[in-house]
Tab-separated table of C-alpha atoms in Angstrom:
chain	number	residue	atom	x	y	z
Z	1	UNK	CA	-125.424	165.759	-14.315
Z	2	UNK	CA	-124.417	162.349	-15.022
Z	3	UNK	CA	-121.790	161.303	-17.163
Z	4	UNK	CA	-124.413	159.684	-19.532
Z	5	UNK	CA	-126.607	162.805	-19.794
Z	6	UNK	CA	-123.957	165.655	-19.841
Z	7	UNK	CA	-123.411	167.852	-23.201
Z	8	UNK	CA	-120.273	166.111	-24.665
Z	9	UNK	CA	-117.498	168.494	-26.206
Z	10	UNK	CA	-116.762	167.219	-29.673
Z	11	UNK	CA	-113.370	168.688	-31.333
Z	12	UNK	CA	-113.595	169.085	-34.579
Z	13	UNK	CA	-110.982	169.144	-36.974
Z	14	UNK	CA	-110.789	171.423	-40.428
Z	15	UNK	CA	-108.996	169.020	-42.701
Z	16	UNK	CA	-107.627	169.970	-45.886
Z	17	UNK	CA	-107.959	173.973	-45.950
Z	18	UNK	CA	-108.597	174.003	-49.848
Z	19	UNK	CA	-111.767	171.444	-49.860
Z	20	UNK	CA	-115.008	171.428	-48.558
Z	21	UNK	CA	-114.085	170.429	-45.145
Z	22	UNK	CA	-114.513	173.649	-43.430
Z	23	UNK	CA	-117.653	174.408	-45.147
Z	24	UNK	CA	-119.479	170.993	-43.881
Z	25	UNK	CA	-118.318	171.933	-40.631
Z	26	UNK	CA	-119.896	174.911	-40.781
Z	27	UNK	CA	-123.123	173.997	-42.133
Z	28	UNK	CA	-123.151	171.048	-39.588
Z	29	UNK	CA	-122.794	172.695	-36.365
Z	30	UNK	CA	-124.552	176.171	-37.415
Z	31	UNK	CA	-128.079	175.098	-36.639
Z	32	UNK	CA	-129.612	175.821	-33.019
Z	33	UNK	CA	-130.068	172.001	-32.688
Z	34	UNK	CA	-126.924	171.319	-32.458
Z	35	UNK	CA	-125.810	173.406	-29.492
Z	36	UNK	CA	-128.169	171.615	-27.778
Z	37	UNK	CA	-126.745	167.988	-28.189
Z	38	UNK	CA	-123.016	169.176	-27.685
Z	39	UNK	CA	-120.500	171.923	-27.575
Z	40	UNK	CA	-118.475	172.265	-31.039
Z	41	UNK	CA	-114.851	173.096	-30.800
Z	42	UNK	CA	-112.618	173.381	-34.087
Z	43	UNK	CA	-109.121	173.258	-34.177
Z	44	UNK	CA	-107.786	175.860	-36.759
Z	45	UNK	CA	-107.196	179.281	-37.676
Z	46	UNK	CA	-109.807	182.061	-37.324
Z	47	UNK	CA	-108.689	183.508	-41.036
Z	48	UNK	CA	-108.966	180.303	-42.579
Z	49	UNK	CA	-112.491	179.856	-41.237
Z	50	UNK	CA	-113.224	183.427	-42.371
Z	51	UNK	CA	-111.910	183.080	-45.733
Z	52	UNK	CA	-114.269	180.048	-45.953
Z	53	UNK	CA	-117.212	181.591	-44.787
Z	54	UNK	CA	-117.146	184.088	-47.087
Z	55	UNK	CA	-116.366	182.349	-49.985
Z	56	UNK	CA	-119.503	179.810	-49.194
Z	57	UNK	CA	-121.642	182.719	-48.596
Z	58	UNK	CA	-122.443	181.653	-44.915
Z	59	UNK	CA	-122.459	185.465	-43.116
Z	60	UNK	CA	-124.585	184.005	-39.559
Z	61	UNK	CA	-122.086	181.610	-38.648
Z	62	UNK	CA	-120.878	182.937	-34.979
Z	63	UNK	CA	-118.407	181.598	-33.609
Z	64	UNK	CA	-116.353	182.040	-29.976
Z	65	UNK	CA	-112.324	182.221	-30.858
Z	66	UNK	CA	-110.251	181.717	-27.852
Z	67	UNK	CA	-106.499	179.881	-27.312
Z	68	UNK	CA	-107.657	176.976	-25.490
Z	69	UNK	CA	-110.870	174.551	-24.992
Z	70	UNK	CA	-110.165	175.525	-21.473
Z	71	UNK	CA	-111.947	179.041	-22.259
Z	72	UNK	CA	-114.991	177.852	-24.580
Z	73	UNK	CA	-118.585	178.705	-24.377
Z	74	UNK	CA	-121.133	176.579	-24.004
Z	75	UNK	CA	-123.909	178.810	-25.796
Z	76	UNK	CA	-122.275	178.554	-29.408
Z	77	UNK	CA	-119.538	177.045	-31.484
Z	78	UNK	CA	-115.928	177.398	-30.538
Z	79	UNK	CA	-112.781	177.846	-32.524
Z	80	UNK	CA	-109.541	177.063	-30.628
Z	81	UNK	CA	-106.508	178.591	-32.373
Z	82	UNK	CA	-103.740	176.229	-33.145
Z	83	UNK	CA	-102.216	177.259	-36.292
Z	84	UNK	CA	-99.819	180.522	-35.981
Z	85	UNK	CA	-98.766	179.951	-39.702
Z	86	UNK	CA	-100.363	182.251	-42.617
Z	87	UNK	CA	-102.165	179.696	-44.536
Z	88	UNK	CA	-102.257	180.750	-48.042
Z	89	UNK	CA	-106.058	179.144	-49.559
Z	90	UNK	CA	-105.628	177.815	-53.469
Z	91	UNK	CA	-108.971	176.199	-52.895
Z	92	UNK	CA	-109.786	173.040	-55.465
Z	93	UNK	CA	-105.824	172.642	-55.032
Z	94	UNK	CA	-104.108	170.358	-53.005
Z	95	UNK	CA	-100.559	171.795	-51.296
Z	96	UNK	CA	-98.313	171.588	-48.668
Z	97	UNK	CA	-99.863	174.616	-46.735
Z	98	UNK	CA	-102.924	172.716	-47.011
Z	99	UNK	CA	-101.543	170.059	-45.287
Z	100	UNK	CA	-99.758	171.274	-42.753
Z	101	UNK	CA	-102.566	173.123	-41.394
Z	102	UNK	CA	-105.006	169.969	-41.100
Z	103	UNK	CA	-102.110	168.244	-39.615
Z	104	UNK	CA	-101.908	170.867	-37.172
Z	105	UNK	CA	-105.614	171.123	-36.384
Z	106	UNK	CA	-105.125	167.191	-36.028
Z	107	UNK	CA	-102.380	167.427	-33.550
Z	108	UNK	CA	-103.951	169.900	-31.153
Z	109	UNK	CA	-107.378	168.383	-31.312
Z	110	UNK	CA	-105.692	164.811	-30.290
Z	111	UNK	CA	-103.567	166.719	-27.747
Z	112	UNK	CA	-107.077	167.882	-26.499
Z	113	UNK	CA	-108.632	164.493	-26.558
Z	114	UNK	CA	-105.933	162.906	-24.442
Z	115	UNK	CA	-106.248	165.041	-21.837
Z	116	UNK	CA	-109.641	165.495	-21.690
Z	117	UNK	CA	-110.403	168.472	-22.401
Z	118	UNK	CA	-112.692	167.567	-25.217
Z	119	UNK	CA	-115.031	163.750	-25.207
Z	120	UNK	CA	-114.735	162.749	-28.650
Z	121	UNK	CA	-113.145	163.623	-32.052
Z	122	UNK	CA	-114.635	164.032	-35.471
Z	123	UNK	CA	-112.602	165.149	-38.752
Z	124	UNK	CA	-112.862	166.614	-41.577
Z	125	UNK	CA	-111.003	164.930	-44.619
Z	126	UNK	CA	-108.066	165.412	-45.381
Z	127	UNK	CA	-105.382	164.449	-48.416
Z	128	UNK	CA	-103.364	161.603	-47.664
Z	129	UNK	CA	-100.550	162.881	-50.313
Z	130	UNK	CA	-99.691	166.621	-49.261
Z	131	UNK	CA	-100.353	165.647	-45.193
Z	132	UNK	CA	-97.256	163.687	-45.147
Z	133	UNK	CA	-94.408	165.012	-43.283
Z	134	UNK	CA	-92.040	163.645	-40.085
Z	135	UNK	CA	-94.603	164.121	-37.860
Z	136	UNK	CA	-96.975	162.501	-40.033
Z	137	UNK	CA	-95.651	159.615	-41.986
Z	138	UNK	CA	-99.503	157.527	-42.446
Z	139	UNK	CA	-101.907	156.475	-44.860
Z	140	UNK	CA	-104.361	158.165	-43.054
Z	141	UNK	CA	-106.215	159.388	-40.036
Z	142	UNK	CA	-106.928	155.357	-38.572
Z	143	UNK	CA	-103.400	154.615	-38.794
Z	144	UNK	CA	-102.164	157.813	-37.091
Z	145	UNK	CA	-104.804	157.079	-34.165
Z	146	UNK	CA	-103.784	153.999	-33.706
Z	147	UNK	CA	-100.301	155.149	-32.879
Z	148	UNK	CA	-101.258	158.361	-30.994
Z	149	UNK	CA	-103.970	157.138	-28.636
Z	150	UNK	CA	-104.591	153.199	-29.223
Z	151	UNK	CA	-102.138	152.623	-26.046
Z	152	UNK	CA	-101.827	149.328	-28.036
Z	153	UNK	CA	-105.254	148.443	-29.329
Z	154	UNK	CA	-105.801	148.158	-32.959
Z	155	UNK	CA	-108.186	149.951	-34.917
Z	156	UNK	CA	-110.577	148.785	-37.007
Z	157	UNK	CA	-112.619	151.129	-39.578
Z	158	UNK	CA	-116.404	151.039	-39.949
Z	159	UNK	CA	-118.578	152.741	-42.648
Z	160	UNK	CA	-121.430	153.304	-40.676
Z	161	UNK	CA	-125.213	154.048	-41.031
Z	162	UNK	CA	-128.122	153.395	-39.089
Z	163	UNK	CA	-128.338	150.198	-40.473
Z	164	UNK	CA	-125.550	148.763	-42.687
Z	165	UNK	CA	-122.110	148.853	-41.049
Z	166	UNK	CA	-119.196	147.879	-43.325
Z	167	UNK	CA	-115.675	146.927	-41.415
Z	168	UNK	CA	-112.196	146.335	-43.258
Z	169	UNK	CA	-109.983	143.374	-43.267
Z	170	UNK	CA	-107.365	145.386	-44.594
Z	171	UNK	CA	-107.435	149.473	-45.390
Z	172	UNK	CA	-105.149	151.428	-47.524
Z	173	UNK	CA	-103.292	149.266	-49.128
Z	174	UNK	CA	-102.835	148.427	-52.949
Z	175	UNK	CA	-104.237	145.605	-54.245
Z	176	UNK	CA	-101.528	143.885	-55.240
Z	177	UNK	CA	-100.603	143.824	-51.636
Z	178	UNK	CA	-104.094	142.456	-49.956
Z	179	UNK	CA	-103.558	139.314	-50.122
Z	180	UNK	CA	-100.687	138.585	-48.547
Z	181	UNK	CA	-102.000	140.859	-46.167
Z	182	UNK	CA	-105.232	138.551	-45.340
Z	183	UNK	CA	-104.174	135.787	-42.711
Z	184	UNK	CA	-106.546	133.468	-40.649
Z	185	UNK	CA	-104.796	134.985	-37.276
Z	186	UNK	CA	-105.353	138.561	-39.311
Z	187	UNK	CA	-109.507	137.813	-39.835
Z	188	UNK	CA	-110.362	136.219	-36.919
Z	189	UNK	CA	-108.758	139.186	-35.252
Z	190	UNK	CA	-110.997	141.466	-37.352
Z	191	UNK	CA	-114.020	139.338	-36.641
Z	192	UNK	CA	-113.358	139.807	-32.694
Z	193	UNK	CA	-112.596	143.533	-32.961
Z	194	UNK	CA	-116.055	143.834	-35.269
Z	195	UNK	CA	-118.117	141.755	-33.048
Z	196	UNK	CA	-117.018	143.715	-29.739
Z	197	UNK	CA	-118.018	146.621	-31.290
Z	198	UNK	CA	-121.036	146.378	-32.390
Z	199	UNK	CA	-121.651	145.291	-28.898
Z	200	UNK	CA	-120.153	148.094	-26.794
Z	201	UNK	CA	-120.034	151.085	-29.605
Z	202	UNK	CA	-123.446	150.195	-31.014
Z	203	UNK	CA	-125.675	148.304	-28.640
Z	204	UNK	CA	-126.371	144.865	-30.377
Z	205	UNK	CA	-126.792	142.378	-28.439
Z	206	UNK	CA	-126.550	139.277	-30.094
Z	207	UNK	CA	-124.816	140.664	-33.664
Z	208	UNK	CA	-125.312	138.589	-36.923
Z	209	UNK	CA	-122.191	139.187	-39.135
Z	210	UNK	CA	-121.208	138.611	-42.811
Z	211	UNK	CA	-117.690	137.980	-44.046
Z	212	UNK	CA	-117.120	138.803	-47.784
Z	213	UNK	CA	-114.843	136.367	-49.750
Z	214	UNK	CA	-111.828	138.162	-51.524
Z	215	UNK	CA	-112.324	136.519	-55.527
Z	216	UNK	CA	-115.170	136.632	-57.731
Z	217	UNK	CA	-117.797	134.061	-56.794
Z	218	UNK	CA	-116.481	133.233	-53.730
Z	219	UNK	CA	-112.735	132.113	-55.767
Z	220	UNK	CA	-115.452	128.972	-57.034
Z	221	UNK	CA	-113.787	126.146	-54.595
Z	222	UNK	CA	-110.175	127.226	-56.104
Z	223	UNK	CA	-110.848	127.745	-59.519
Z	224	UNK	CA	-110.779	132.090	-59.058
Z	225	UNK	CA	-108.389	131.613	-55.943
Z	226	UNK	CA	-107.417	129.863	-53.020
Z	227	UNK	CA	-107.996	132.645	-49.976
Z	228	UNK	CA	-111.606	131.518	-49.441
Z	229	UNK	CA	-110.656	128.208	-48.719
Z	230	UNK	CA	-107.028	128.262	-46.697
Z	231	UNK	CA	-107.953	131.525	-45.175
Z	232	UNK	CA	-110.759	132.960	-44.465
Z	233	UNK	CA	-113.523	130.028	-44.004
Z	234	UNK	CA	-110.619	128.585	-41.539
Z	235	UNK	CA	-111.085	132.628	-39.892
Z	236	UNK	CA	-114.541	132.077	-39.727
Z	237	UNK	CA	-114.955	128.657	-38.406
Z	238	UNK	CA	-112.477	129.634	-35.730
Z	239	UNK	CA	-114.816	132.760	-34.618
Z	240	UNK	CA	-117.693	130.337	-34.516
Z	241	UNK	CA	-116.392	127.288	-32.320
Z	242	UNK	CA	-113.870	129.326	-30.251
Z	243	UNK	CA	-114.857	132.874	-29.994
Z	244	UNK	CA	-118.728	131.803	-30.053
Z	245	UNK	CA	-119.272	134.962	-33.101
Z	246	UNK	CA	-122.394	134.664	-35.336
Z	247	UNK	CA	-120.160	134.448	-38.300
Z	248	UNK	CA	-121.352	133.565	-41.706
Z	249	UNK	CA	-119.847	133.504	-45.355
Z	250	UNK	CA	-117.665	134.333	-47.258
Z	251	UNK	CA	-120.259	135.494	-49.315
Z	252	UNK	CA	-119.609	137.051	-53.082
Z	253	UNK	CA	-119.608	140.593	-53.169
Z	254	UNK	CA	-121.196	141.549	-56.158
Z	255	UNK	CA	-124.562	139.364	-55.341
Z	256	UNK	CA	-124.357	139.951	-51.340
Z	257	UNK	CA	-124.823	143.729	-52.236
Z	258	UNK	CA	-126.919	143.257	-55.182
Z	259	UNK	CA	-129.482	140.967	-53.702
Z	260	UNK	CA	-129.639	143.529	-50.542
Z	261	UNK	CA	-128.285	140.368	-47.952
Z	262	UNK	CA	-126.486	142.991	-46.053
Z	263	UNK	CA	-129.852	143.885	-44.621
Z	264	UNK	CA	-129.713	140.459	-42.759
Z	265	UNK	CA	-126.793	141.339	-40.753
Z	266	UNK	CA	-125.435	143.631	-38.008
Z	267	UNK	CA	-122.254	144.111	-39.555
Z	268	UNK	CA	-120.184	143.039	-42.698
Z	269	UNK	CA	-116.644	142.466	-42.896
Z	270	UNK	CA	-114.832	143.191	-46.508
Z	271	UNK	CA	-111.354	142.219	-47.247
Z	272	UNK	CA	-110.358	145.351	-48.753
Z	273	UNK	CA	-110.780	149.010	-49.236
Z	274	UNK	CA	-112.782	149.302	-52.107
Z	275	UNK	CA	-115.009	146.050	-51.745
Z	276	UNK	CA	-116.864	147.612	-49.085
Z	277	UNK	CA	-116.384	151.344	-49.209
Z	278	UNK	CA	-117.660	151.207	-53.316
Z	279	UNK	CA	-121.116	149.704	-52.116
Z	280	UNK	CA	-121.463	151.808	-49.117
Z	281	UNK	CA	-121.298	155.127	-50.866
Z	282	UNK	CA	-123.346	153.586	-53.330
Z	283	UNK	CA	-126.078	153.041	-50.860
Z	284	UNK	CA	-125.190	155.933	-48.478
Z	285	UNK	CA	-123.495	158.266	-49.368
Z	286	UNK	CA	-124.961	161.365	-47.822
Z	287	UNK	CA	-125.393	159.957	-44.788
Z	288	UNK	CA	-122.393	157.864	-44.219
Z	289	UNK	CA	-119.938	157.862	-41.587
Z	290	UNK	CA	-116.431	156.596	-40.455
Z	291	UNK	CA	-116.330	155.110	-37.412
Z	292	UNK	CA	-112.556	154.339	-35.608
Z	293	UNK	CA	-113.192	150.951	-33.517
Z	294	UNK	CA	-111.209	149.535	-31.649
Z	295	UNK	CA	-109.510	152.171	-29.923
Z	296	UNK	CA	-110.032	154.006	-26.223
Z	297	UNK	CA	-111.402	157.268	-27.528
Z	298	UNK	CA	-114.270	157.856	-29.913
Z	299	UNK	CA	-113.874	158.898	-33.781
Z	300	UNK	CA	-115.585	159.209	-36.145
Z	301	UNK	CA	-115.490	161.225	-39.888
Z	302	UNK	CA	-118.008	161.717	-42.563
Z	303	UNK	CA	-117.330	159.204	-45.537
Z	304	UNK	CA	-116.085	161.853	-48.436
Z	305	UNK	CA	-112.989	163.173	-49.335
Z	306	UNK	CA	-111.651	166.734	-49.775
Z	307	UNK	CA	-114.232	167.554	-52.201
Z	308	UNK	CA	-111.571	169.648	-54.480
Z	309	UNK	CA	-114.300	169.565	-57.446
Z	310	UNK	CA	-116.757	171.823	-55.224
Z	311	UNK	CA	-114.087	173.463	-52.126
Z	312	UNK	CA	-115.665	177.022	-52.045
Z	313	UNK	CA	-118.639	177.221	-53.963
Z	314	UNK	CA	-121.064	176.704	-51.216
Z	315	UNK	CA	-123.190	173.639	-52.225
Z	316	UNK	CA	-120.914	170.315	-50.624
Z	317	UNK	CA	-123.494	168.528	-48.707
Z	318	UNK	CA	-122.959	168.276	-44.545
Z	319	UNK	CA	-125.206	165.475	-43.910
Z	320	UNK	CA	-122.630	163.385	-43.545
Z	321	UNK	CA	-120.408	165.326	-41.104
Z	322	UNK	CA	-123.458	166.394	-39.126
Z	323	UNK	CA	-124.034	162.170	-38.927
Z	324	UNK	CA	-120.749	161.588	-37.543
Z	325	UNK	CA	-121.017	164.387	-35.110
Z	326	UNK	CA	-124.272	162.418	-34.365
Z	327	UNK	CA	-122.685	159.086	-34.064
Z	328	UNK	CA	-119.599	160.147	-32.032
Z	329	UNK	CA	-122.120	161.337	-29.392
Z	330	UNK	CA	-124.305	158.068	-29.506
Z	331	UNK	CA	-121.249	155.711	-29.381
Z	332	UNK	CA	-119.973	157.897	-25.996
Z	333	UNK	CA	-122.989	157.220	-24.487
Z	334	UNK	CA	-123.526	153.622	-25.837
Z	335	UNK	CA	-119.768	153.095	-23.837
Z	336	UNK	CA	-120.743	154.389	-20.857
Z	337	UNK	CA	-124.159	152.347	-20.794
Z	338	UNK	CA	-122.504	149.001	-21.895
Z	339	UNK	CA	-119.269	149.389	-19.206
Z	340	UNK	CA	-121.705	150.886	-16.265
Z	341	UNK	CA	-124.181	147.134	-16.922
Z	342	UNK	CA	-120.890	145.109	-16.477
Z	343	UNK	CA	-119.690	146.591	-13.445
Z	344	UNK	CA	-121.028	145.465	-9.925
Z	345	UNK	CA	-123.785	144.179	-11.711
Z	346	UNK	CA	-125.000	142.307	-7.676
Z	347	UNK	CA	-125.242	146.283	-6.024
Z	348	UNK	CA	-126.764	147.741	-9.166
Z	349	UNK	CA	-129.712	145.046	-8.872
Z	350	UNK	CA	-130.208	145.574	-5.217
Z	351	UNK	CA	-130.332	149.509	-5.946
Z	352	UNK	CA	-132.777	148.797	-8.640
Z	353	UNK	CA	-134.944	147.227	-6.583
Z	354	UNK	CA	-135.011	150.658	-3.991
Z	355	UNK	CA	-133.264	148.513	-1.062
Z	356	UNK	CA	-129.626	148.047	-1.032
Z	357	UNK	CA	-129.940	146.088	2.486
Z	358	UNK	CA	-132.482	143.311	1.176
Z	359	UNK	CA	-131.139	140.270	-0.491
Z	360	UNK	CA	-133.418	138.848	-3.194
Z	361	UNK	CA	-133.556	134.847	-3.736
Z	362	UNK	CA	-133.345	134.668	-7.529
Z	363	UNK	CA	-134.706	130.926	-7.539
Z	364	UNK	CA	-138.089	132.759	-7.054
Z	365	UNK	CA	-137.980	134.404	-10.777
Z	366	UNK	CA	-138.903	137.666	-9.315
């Protein structure tokens, strides 16, 4: 079986133990479809998963337990034990149990994913707060991948649907630090990283993309603020005449997403966290994903949080993990397709046309 067409193996992680991470996953890989697309393997401990199972009422989830994702099964889902510690559950409550555990499920899964033992990663949420520790001194699972596996590369984070793709200038920072965080060098960068990927991850040929201005009304030619005009239109002119990027804006937020323009582009660039994540789970937030860019592996999360409000009860909604497990599997492939029509592209047409020995004279427009 080709590369292409094989049944990826998609580690999961199980986030923060007291939400409703662990209960999407469940409901997201316990349906017969879903075996058939992949093979699910969760980093975590068996007793947390039981705990969680019962207290969501979900008695016909099966799952395989074994030590390593060398020993999985390919007919159901697998849970690889990484987590020796008794995890005491206070579900709705965030704690330092909590986050050890879905830094440990984070660790082994990467560990995994480096070595190739599984083909992509999707997490559950986790909380940024009680996840902190040495090991893990981030603001949050992009900026810990970046460091683990980016082998230099930057990520870039996209809220993802089928059709409206939001990426971020700058992540999770406060506000009061965003703008001196926005630079020309710092948005044309982002405009690069955006327009490669919707290439490569998500198979567009040609993408059309927006840039958002940072002030209200676009800053009104200096009036609301200056970044508009000594930053980011500089950003943008420099993706058009040097990098050759369909680049347009910077377009006001409030009436881009309010008059629906977003529906013109490929992709949207916002200058900070809320500006684009705020409309996006406006518009989609069942179905939402979080794409990592950027980087040599493929990630991807759904777009909510721990869910403390709901952890246990049984009702959290997994269409959005089910959509990243979804996406992780379509960007794989999408990789593979876009790398394999760059390579030897000379022998590839020759084999196309059933005869590697016959040169073709492409004057002719065959």
């Amino acid at each position: 079986m080709s590369e292409y067409n094989k049944r990826l193996k998609v580690g999961i992680t199980i986030g923060d133990t007291n939400g409703i991470g662990i209960e999407v996953v469940m409901k997201a890989i316990g349906i017969p479809e879903m075996m058939d697309l992949c093979i699910p393997i969760i980093y975590g401990s068996s007793k947390v998963v039981s705990y969680h199972r019962n207290a969501c009422n979900l008695p016909g989830f099966q799952i395989n337990h074994t030590k390593s994702a060398q020993n999985i099964k390919d007919n159901m889902p697998n849970l690889v034990e990484c987590i020796d510690q008794d995890i005491k559950i206070e579900l709705g409550h965030p704690s330092q149990q909590a986050g050890l555990a879905s830094f440990l499920s984070l660790e082994a899964a990467v560990k995994d994913l480096k070595s190739g033992l599984i083909d992509v990663l999707v997490t559950a949420p986790i909380s940024k707060d009680n996840i902190q520790s040495e090991q893990f001194h981030f603001t949050g699972h992009t900026e810990y991948l970046q460091s683990a596996v980016g082998d230099g590369s930057k990520a870039l984070m996209i809220l993802c649907t089928a059709n409206l793709r939001i990426a971020l200038a700058t992540t999770h920072l406060p506000l009061t630090k965003v703008s001196p965080a926005l630079t020309i060098e710092g948005i044309r960068e982002k405009l690069q990283q955006l327009d490669a990927s919707l290439k490569r991850d998500f198979n567009i040929s040609c993408p059309r993309i927006a840039a958002l201005a940072l002030n209200p009304h676009g800053g009104e030619n200096g009036m609301l603020g200056n970044e508009e005009n000594d930053i980011i239109i500089p950003a943008i002119q420099q993706a058009v005449d040097e990098d050759k990027i369909q680049c347009f804006g910077p377009y006001a937020a409030d009436g881009f997403f309010g008059a629906r323009h977003y529906r013109r582009f490929d992709g949207v660039l916002a200058m900070y966290h809320d500006q684009g994540l705020a409309p996006f789970k406006t518009i989609a937030m069942d179905e939402g994903v979080n794409f990592t860019a950027g980087l040599p592996i493929v990630r991807t999360s759904p777009d909510h949080g721990t869910g403390y409000d709901i952890a246990g009860q049984g009702i959290a909604n997994e269409s959005s993990m089910r959509h990243a497990i979804y996406m992780a599997i379509d960007v794989y492939r999408h990789r593979i397709a876009f790398d394999e029509a760059r390579q030897n592209p000379l022998p590839k047409l020759f084999q196309d046309r059933g005869r590697d020995n016959v040169k073709l004279d492409l004057t002719k427009g065959e």
